[in-house]
Amino acid sequence: DTAVSQTPKYLVTQMGNDKSIKCEQNLGHDTMYWYKQDSKKFLKIMFSYNNKELIINETVPNRFSPKSPDKAHLNLHINSLELGDSAVYFCASSQDQASGNYEQYFGPGTRLTVT
Amino acid sequence: GEDVEQSLFLSVREGDSSVINCTYTDSSSTYLYWYKQEPGAGLQLLTYIFSNMDMKQDQRLTVLLNKKDKHLSLRIADTQTGDSAIYFCAETRSGYSTLTFGKGTMLLVSP
């Protein structure tokens, strides 16, 4: 069974469109995340979300909005896509630990290409 | 400077040991992690170390942490061609679950 899955794996779309990427985890984890990996392979956190709190990276444009219908799902909706949004988007999840160890398990990524 | 820094590239021969280095700036780092990313794939958690530990060994992998110098290293013994990938150092900080990544070190293992 896949622990963290994302759909679609590839997404090609035109500037100005609105698109969504879906993420599901079957690990029973409390917290889910979205990361962006740019063309230079640099990974940066976009959002983290659990039942209690949404933490937004302030550098993320408000065209990006996470939506969590339940604890196992965290979708990413992007409005008015721009060329610079082209990247690989990774979903991850972790279990809250009193120790502070947040081992994160990553999905396979969604490669978004905006033309 | 960046919060987490790594050298960008390392080339070794099969059978040699590989050492990938990482430095971080935040003294409140609680856990430090090593992730592996193969081409076209997601990130695989390799190992992690708590900030009050000096060393952790897991089969071919040895993690060394020098907290005073804020220096972390990953040693891979008997490196194989299948170890060729990008290796990311990452940290979490006290009270936060999000990972701050380094820019990744591309390890190339030649036969």
CSV table of N, CA and C in Angstrom, one decimal, chain B:
chain,number,residue,atom,x,y,z
B,1,GLY,N,23.4,34.3,4.9
B,1,GLY,CA,23.6,33.0,4.3
B,1,GLY,C,22.4,32.1,4.5
B,2,GLU,N,22.4,30.9,3.9
B,2,GLU,CA,21.3,30.0,4.0
B,2,GLU,C,21.3,29.4,5.3
B,3,ASP,N,20.1,28.9,5.8
B,3,ASP,CA,20.0,28.3,7.0
B,3,ASP,C,20.7,26.9,7.1
B,4,VAL,N,20.6,26.2,6.0
B,4,VAL,CA,21.2,24.9,5.9
B,4,VAL,C,22.0,24.8,4.7
B,5,GLU,N,23.3,24.5,4.8
B,5,GLU,CA,24.2,24.5,3.6
B,5,GLU,C,24.8,23.2,3.4
B,6,GLN,N,25.0,22.8,2.1
B,6,GLN,CA,25.6,21.6,1.7
B,6,GLN,C,26.5,21.8,0.5
B,7,SER,N,27.5,21.0,0.3
B,7,SER,CA,28.3,21.1,-0.9
B,7,SER,C,27.4,20.4,-2.0
B,8,LEU,N,27.5,20.9,-3.2
B,8,LEU,CA,26.5,20.5,-4.2
B,8,LEU,C,26.8,19.2,-4.9
B,9,PHE,N,28.1,18.8,-4.9
B,9,PHE,CA,28.4,17.6,-5.7
B,9,PHE,C,29.5,16.8,-5.1
B,10,LEU,N,29.4,15.5,-5.2
B,10,LEU,CA,30.4,14.5,-4.7
B,10,LEU,C,30.5,13.4,-5.6
B,11,SER,N,31.7,13.0,-6.0
B,11,SER,CA,31.9,11.9,-6.9
B,11,SER,C,32.8,10.9,-6.3
B,12,VAL,N,32.4,9.6,-6.2
B,12,VAL,CA,33.3,8.6,-5.6
B,12,VAL,C,33.2,7.4,-6.5
B,13,ARG,N,34.2,6.4,-6.2
B,13,ARG,CA,34.2,5.2,-6.9
B,13,ARG,C,33.5,4.1,-6.1
B,14,GLU,N,32.9,3.2,-6.8
B,14,GLU,CA,32.2,2.1,-6.1
B,14,GLU,C,33.1,1.4,-5.1
B,15,GLY,N,32.6,1.1,-3.9
B,15,GLY,CA,33.4,0.5,-2.9
B,15,GLY,C,34.0,1.4,-1.9
B,16,ASP,N,34.2,2.7,-2.4
B,16,ASP,CA,34.8,3.7,-1.4
B,16,ASP,C,33.7,4.1,-0.5
B,17,SER,N,34.2,4.9,0.6
B,17,SER,CA,33.2,5.5,1.5
B,17,SER,C,32.9,6.9,0.9
B,18,SER,N,31.7,7.4,1.2
B,18,SER,CA,31.3,8.7,0.8
B,18,SER,C,31.0,9.5,2.1
B,19,VAL,N,31.4,10.7,2.1
B,19,VAL,CA,31.0,11.6,3.2
B,19,VAL,C,30.4,12.8,2.7
B,20,ILE,N,29.1,13.1,3.1
B,20,ILE,CA,28.4,14.2,2.7
B,20,ILE,C,28.2,15.1,3.9
B,21,ASN,N,28.6,16.4,3.7
B,21,ASN,CA,28.6,17.3,4.8
B,21,ASN,C,27.5,18.4,4.8
B,22,CYS,N,27.1,18.9,5.9
B,22,CYS,CA,26.0,19.8,6.0
B,22,CYS,C,26.3,20.7,7.2
B,23,THR,N,26.1,22.0,7.1
B,23,THR,CA,26.2,22.9,8.2
B,23,THR,C,24.8,23.6,8.4
B,24,TYR,N,24.5,24.0,9.6
B,24,TYR,CA,23.2,24.7,9.8
B,24,TYR,C,23.5,25.8,10.8
B,25,THR,N,22.6,26.8,10.8
B,25,THR,CA,22.9,28.0,11.6
B,25,THR,C,22.0,28.1,12.9
B,26,ASP,N,20.9,27.4,12.9
B,26,ASP,CA,20.0,27.6,14.0
B,26,ASP,C,20.3,26.7,15.2
B,27,SER,N,20.7,27.3,16.3
B,27,SER,CA,21.0,26.5,17.5
B,27,SER,C,19.8,25.8,18.1
B,28,SER,N,18.6,26.2,17.7
B,28,SER,CA,17.4,25.6,18.3
B,28,SER,C,17.0,24.4,17.5
B,29,SER,N,17.8,24.0,16.5
B,29,SER,CA,17.5,22.7,15.8
B,29,SER,C,17.4,21.6,16.7
B,30,THR,N,16.3,20.8,16.6
B,30,THR,CA,16.1,19.7,17.5
B,30,THR,C,16.4,18.4,16.9
B,31,TYR,N,16.0,18.1,15.7
B,31,TYR,CA,16.3,16.9,15.0
B,31,TYR,C,16.9,17.3,13.6
B,32,LEU,N,17.8,16.5,13.2
B,32,LEU,CA,18.4,16.6,11.9
B,32,LEU,C,18.3,15.4,11.1
B,33,TYR,N,18.0,15.5,9.8
B,33,TYR,CA,17.6,14.4,9.0
B,33,TYR,C,18.4,14.3,7.7
B,34,TRP,N,18.5,13.1,7.2
B,34,TRP,CA,19.1,12.9,5.9
B,34,TRP,C,18.0,12.2,5.0
B,35,TYR,N,17.7,12.9,3.9
B,35,TYR,CA,16.8,12.3,2.9
B,35,TYR,C,17.6,12.0,1.6
B,36,LYS,N,17.1,11.0,0.9
B,36,LYS,CA,17.7,10.6,-0.4
B,36,LYS,C,16.6,10.8,-1.5
B,37,GLN,N,17.0,11.4,-2.6
B,37,GLN,CA,16.1,11.5,-3.7
B,37,GLN,C,16.7,11.0,-5.0
B,38,GLU,N,16.1,9.9,-5.5
B,38,GLU,CA,16.6,9.3,-6.8
B,38,GLU,C,15.9,10.1,-7.9
B,39,PRO,N,16.5,10.0,-9.1
B,39,PRO,CA,16.0,10.8,-10.2
B,39,PRO,C,14.5,10.5,-10.5
B,40,GLY,N,13.7,11.6,-10.6
B,40,GLY,CA,12.3,11.4,-10.9
B,40,GLY,C,11.5,10.9,-9.7
B,41,ALA,N,12.0,10.8,-8.6
B,41,ALA,CA,11.3,10.1,-7.4
B,41,ALA,C,11.1,11.1,-6.3
B,42,GLY,N,10.4,10.7,-5.3
B,42,GLY,CA,10.2,11.5,-4.1
B,42,GLY,C,11.3,11.3,-3.2
B,43,LEU,N,11.1,11.9,-2.0
B,43,LEU,CA,12.2,11.9,-1.0
B,43,LEU,C,12.0,10.7,0.0
B,44,GLN,N,13.1,10.0,0.2
B,44,GLN,CA,13.1,8.8,1.1
B,44,GLN,C,13.9,9.2,2.4
B,45,LEU,N,13.3,9.0,3.5
B,45,LEU,CA,14.0,9.3,4.8
B,45,LEU,C,15.0,8.2,5.0
B,46,LEU,N,16.3,8.6,5.1
B,46,LEU,CA,17.3,7.6,5.4
B,46,LEU,C,17.6,7.4,6.9
B,47,THR,N,17.8,8.5,7.6
B,47,THR,CA,18.1,8.4,9.0
B,47,THR,C,17.9,9.8,9.6
B,48,TYR,N,17.9,9.9,10.9
B,48,TYR,CA,17.8,11.2,11.6
B,48,TYR,C,18.6,11.1,12.9
B,49,ILE,N,18.9,12.2,13.5
B,49,ILE,CA,19.7,12.2,14.7
B,49,ILE,C,19.1,13.3,15.6
B,50,PHE,N,19.0,13.1,16.9
B,50,PHE,CA,18.5,14.1,17.8
B,50,PHE,C,19.7,15.0,18.1
B,51,SER,N,19.4,16.2,18.4
B,51,SER,CA,20.5,17.2,18.5
B,51,SER,C,21.4,17.0,19.7
B,52,ASN,N,21.0,16.2,20.7
B,52,ASN,CA,21.9,15.9,21.8
B,52,ASN,C,22.7,14.7,21.7
B,53,MET,N,22.7,14.1,20.5
B,53,MET,CA,23.5,12.9,20.2
B,53,MET,C,24.7,13.3,19.3
B,54,ASP,N,25.7,12.5,19.4
B,54,ASP,CA,27.0,12.8,18.6
B,54,ASP,C,27.0,11.9,17.4
B,55,MET,N,26.5,10.7,17.5
B,55,MET,CA,26.7,9.8,16.4
B,55,MET,C,25.5,8.8,16.4
B,56,LYS,N,25.2,8.4,15.2
B,56,LYS,CA,24.2,7.3,15.0
B,56,LYS,C,24.6,6.5,13.9
B,57,GLN,N,24.5,5.2,14.1
B,57,GLN,CA,24.9,4.2,13.0
B,57,GLN,C,23.7,3.4,12.6
B,58,ASP,N,23.6,3.2,11.3
B,58,ASP,CA,22.5,2.3,10.8
B,58,ASP,C,23.0,1.6,9.6
B,59,GLN,N,23.4,0.4,9.8
B,59,GLN,CA,24.0,-0.4,8.7
B,59,GLN,C,25.1,0.3,8.0
B,60,ARG,N,25.0,0.6,6.7
B,60,ARG,CA,26.1,1.3,6.1
B,60,ARG,C,26.2,2.8,6.3
B,61,LEU,N,25.2,3.3,7.0
B,61,LEU,CA,25.1,4.8,7.2
B,61,LEU,C,25.6,5.1,8.6
B,62,THR,N,26.5,6.2,8.7
B,62,THR,CA,26.9,6.7,10.0
B,62,THR,C,26.6,8.2,9.9
B,63,VAL,N,25.9,8.7,10.9
B,63,VAL,CA,25.7,10.2,11.0
B,63,VAL,C,26.5,10.7,12.2
B,64,LEU,N,27.3,11.8,11.9
B,64,LEU,CA,28.0,12.4,13.0
B,64,LEU,C,27.5,13.9,13.1
B,65,LEU,N,27.3,14.3,14.4
B,65,LEU,CA,26.8,15.6,14.7
B,65,LEU,C,27.8,16.3,15.6
B,66,ASN,N,28.3,17.5,15.2
B,66,ASN,CA,29.1,18.3,16.0
B,66,ASN,C,28.3,19.6,16.3
B,67,LYS,N,27.6,19.5,17.5
B,67,LYS,CA,26.7,20.6,17.8
B,67,LYS,C,27.3,21.9,18.0
B,68,LYS,N,28.6,21.9,18.5
B,68,LYS,CA,29.3,23.2,18.7
B,68,LYS,C,29.5,23.9,17.4
B,69,ASP,N,29.9,23.1,16.4
B,69,ASP,CA,30.2,23.7,15.1
B,69,ASP,C,29.0,23.7,14.2
B,70,LYS,N,27.9,23.2,14.7
B,70,LYS,CA,26.7,23.0,13.8
B,70,LYS,C,27.0,22.3,12.5
B,71,HIS,N,27.6,21.2,12.6
B,71,HIS,CA,28.1,20.5,11.5
B,71,HIS,C,27.6,19.0,11.6
B,72,LEU,N,27.0,18.6,10.5
B,72,LEU,CA,26.4,17.3,10.4
B,72,LEU,C,27.0,16.6,9.2
B,73,SER,N,27.3,15.3,9.3
B,73,SER,CA,27.8,14.6,8.1
B,73,SER,C,27.1,13.2,8.0
B,74,LEU,N,27.1,12.7,6.8
B,74,LEU,CA,26.5,11.4,6.5
B,74,LEU,C,27.6,10.6,5.8
B,75,ARG,N,28.0,9.5,6.4
B,75,ARG,CA,29.0,8.6,5.8
B,75,ARG,C,28.3,7.4,5.3
B,76,ILE,N,28.6,7.1,4.0
B,76,ILE,CA,28.0,5.8,3.4
B,76,ILE,C,29.2,4.9,3.2
B,77,ALA,N,29.2,3.8,3.9
B,77,ALA,CA,30.3,2.8,3.7
B,77,ALA,C,30.1,2.0,2.5
B,78,ASP,N,31.1,1.5,1.8
B,78,ASP,CA,31.0,0.6,0.7
B,78,ASP,C,30.0,1.2,-0.3
B,79,THR,N,30.2,2.4,-0.8
B,79,THR,CA,29.2,3.0,-1.7
B,79,THR,C,29.0,2.2,-2.9
B,80,GLN,N,27.7,2.1,-3.3
B,80,GLN,CA,27.3,1.3,-4.5
B,80,GLN,C,26.7,2.3,-5.6
B,81,THR,N,26.7,1.8,-6.8
B,81,THR,CA,26.1,2.6,-7.9
B,81,THR,C,24.7,3.0,-7.6
B,82,GLY,N,24.0,2.1,-6.9
B,82,GLY,CA,22.6,2.4,-6.5
B,82,GLY,C,22.4,3.5,-5.5
B,83,ASP,N,23.6,3.9,-4.9
B,83,ASP,CA,23.5,5.1,-3.9
B,83,ASP,C,23.6,6.4,-4.7
B,84,SER,N,23.8,6.4,-6.0
B,84,SER,CA,23.8,7.6,-6.7
B,84,SER,C,22.4,8.3,-6.6
B,85,ALA,N,22.4,9.5,-6.1
B,85,ALA,CA,21.2,10.2,-5.9
B,85,ALA,C,21.5,11.6,-5.3
B,86,ILE,N,20.5,12.4,-5.0
B,86,ILE,CA,20.7,13.7,-4.3
B,86,ILE,C,20.4,13.4,-2.9
B,87,TYR,N,21.3,13.9,-2.0
B,87,TYR,CA,21.1,13.7,-0.6
B,87,TYR,C,20.8,15.1,0.1
B,88,PHE,N,19.7,15.1,0.8
B,88,PHE,CA,19.3,16.4,1.4
B,88,PHE,C,19.5,16.3,2.9
B,89,CYS,N,20.1,17.3,3.5
B,89,CYS,CA,20.2,17.5,4.9
B,89,CYS,C,19.0,18.4,5.3
B,90,ALA,N,18.3,18.1,6.4
B,90,ALA,CA,17.2,18.9,6.8
B,90,ALA,C,17.1,19.0,8.3
B,91,GLU,N,16.5,20.0,8.8
B,91,GLU,CA,16.4,20.2,10.3
B,91,GLU,C,14.9,20.6,10.6
B,92,THR,N,14.6,20.3,11.9
B,92,THR,CA,13.4,20.9,12.5
B,92,THR,C,13.8,21.7,13.7
B,93,ARG,N,13.0,22.7,14.0
B,93,ARG,CA,13.4,23.6,15.1
B,93,ARG,C,12.4,23.4,16.2
B,94,SER,N,12.8,23.7,17.4
B,94,SER,CA,12.0,23.5,18.5
B,94,SER,C,10.6,24.2,18.3
B,95,GLY,N,9.5,23.3,18.5
B,95,GLY,CA,8.2,23.8,18.4
B,95,GLY,C,7.6,23.8,17.0
B,96,TYR,N,8.4,23.5,16.0
B,96,TYR,CA,7.9,23.5,14.6
B,96,TYR,C,8.1,22.1,14.0
B,97,SER,N,7.2,21.7,13.2
B,97,SER,CA,7.3,20.4,12.5
B,97,SER,C,7.8,20.5,11.1
B,98,THR,N,7.9,21.7,10.6
B,98,THR,CA,8.3,21.8,9.2
B,98,THR,C,9.8,21.6,9.0
B,99,LEU,N,10.2,21.1,7.9
B,99,LEU,CA,11.6,20.8,7.6
B,99,LEU,C,12.2,22.0,6.8
B,100,THR,N,13.4,22.4,7.2
B,100,THR,CA,14.2,23.3,6.5
B,100,THR,C,15.3,22.5,5.8
B,101,PHE,N,15.3,22.5,4.5
B,101,PHE,CA,16.2,21.7,3.7
B,101,PHE,C,17.5,22.5,3.3
B,102,GLY,N,18.6,21.7,3.1
B,102,GLY,CA,19.7,22.2,2.4
B,102,GLY,C,19.4,22.1,0.9
B,103,LYS,N,20.3,22.5,0.1
B,103,LYS,CA,20.1,22.5,-1.4
B,103,LYS,C,20.4,21.2,-2.0
B,104,GLY,N,20.9,20.2,-1.2
B,104,GLY,CA,21.1,18.9,-1.7
B,104,GLY,C,22.5,18.7,-2.3
B,105,THR,N,23.0,17.5,-2.0
B,105,THR,CA,24.3,17.1,-2.6
B,105,THR,C,24.1,16.0,-3.6
B,106,MET,N,24.5,16.2,-4.8
B,106,MET,CA,24.4,15.1,-5.8
B,106,MET,C,25.6,14.2,-5.6
B,107,LEU,N,25.3,12.9,-5.3
B,107,LEU,CA,26.4,11.9,-5.2
B,107,LEU,C,26.4,11.1,-6.5
B,108,LEU,N,27.5,11.0,-7.1
B,108,LEU,CA,27.7,10.2,-8.3
B,108,LEU,C,28.7,9.1,-8.0
B,109,VAL,N,28.2,7.9,-8.1
B,109,VAL,CA,29.1,6.7,-7.8
B,109,VAL,C,29.4,6.0,-9.2
B,110,SER,N,30.7,6.0,-9.5
B,110,SER,CA,31.2,5.4,-10.7
B,110,SER,C,31.7,4.0,-10.5
B,111,PRO,N,31.5,3.1,-11.4
B,111,PRO,CA,32.0,1.7,-11.3
B,111,PRO,C,33.5,1.6,-11.2
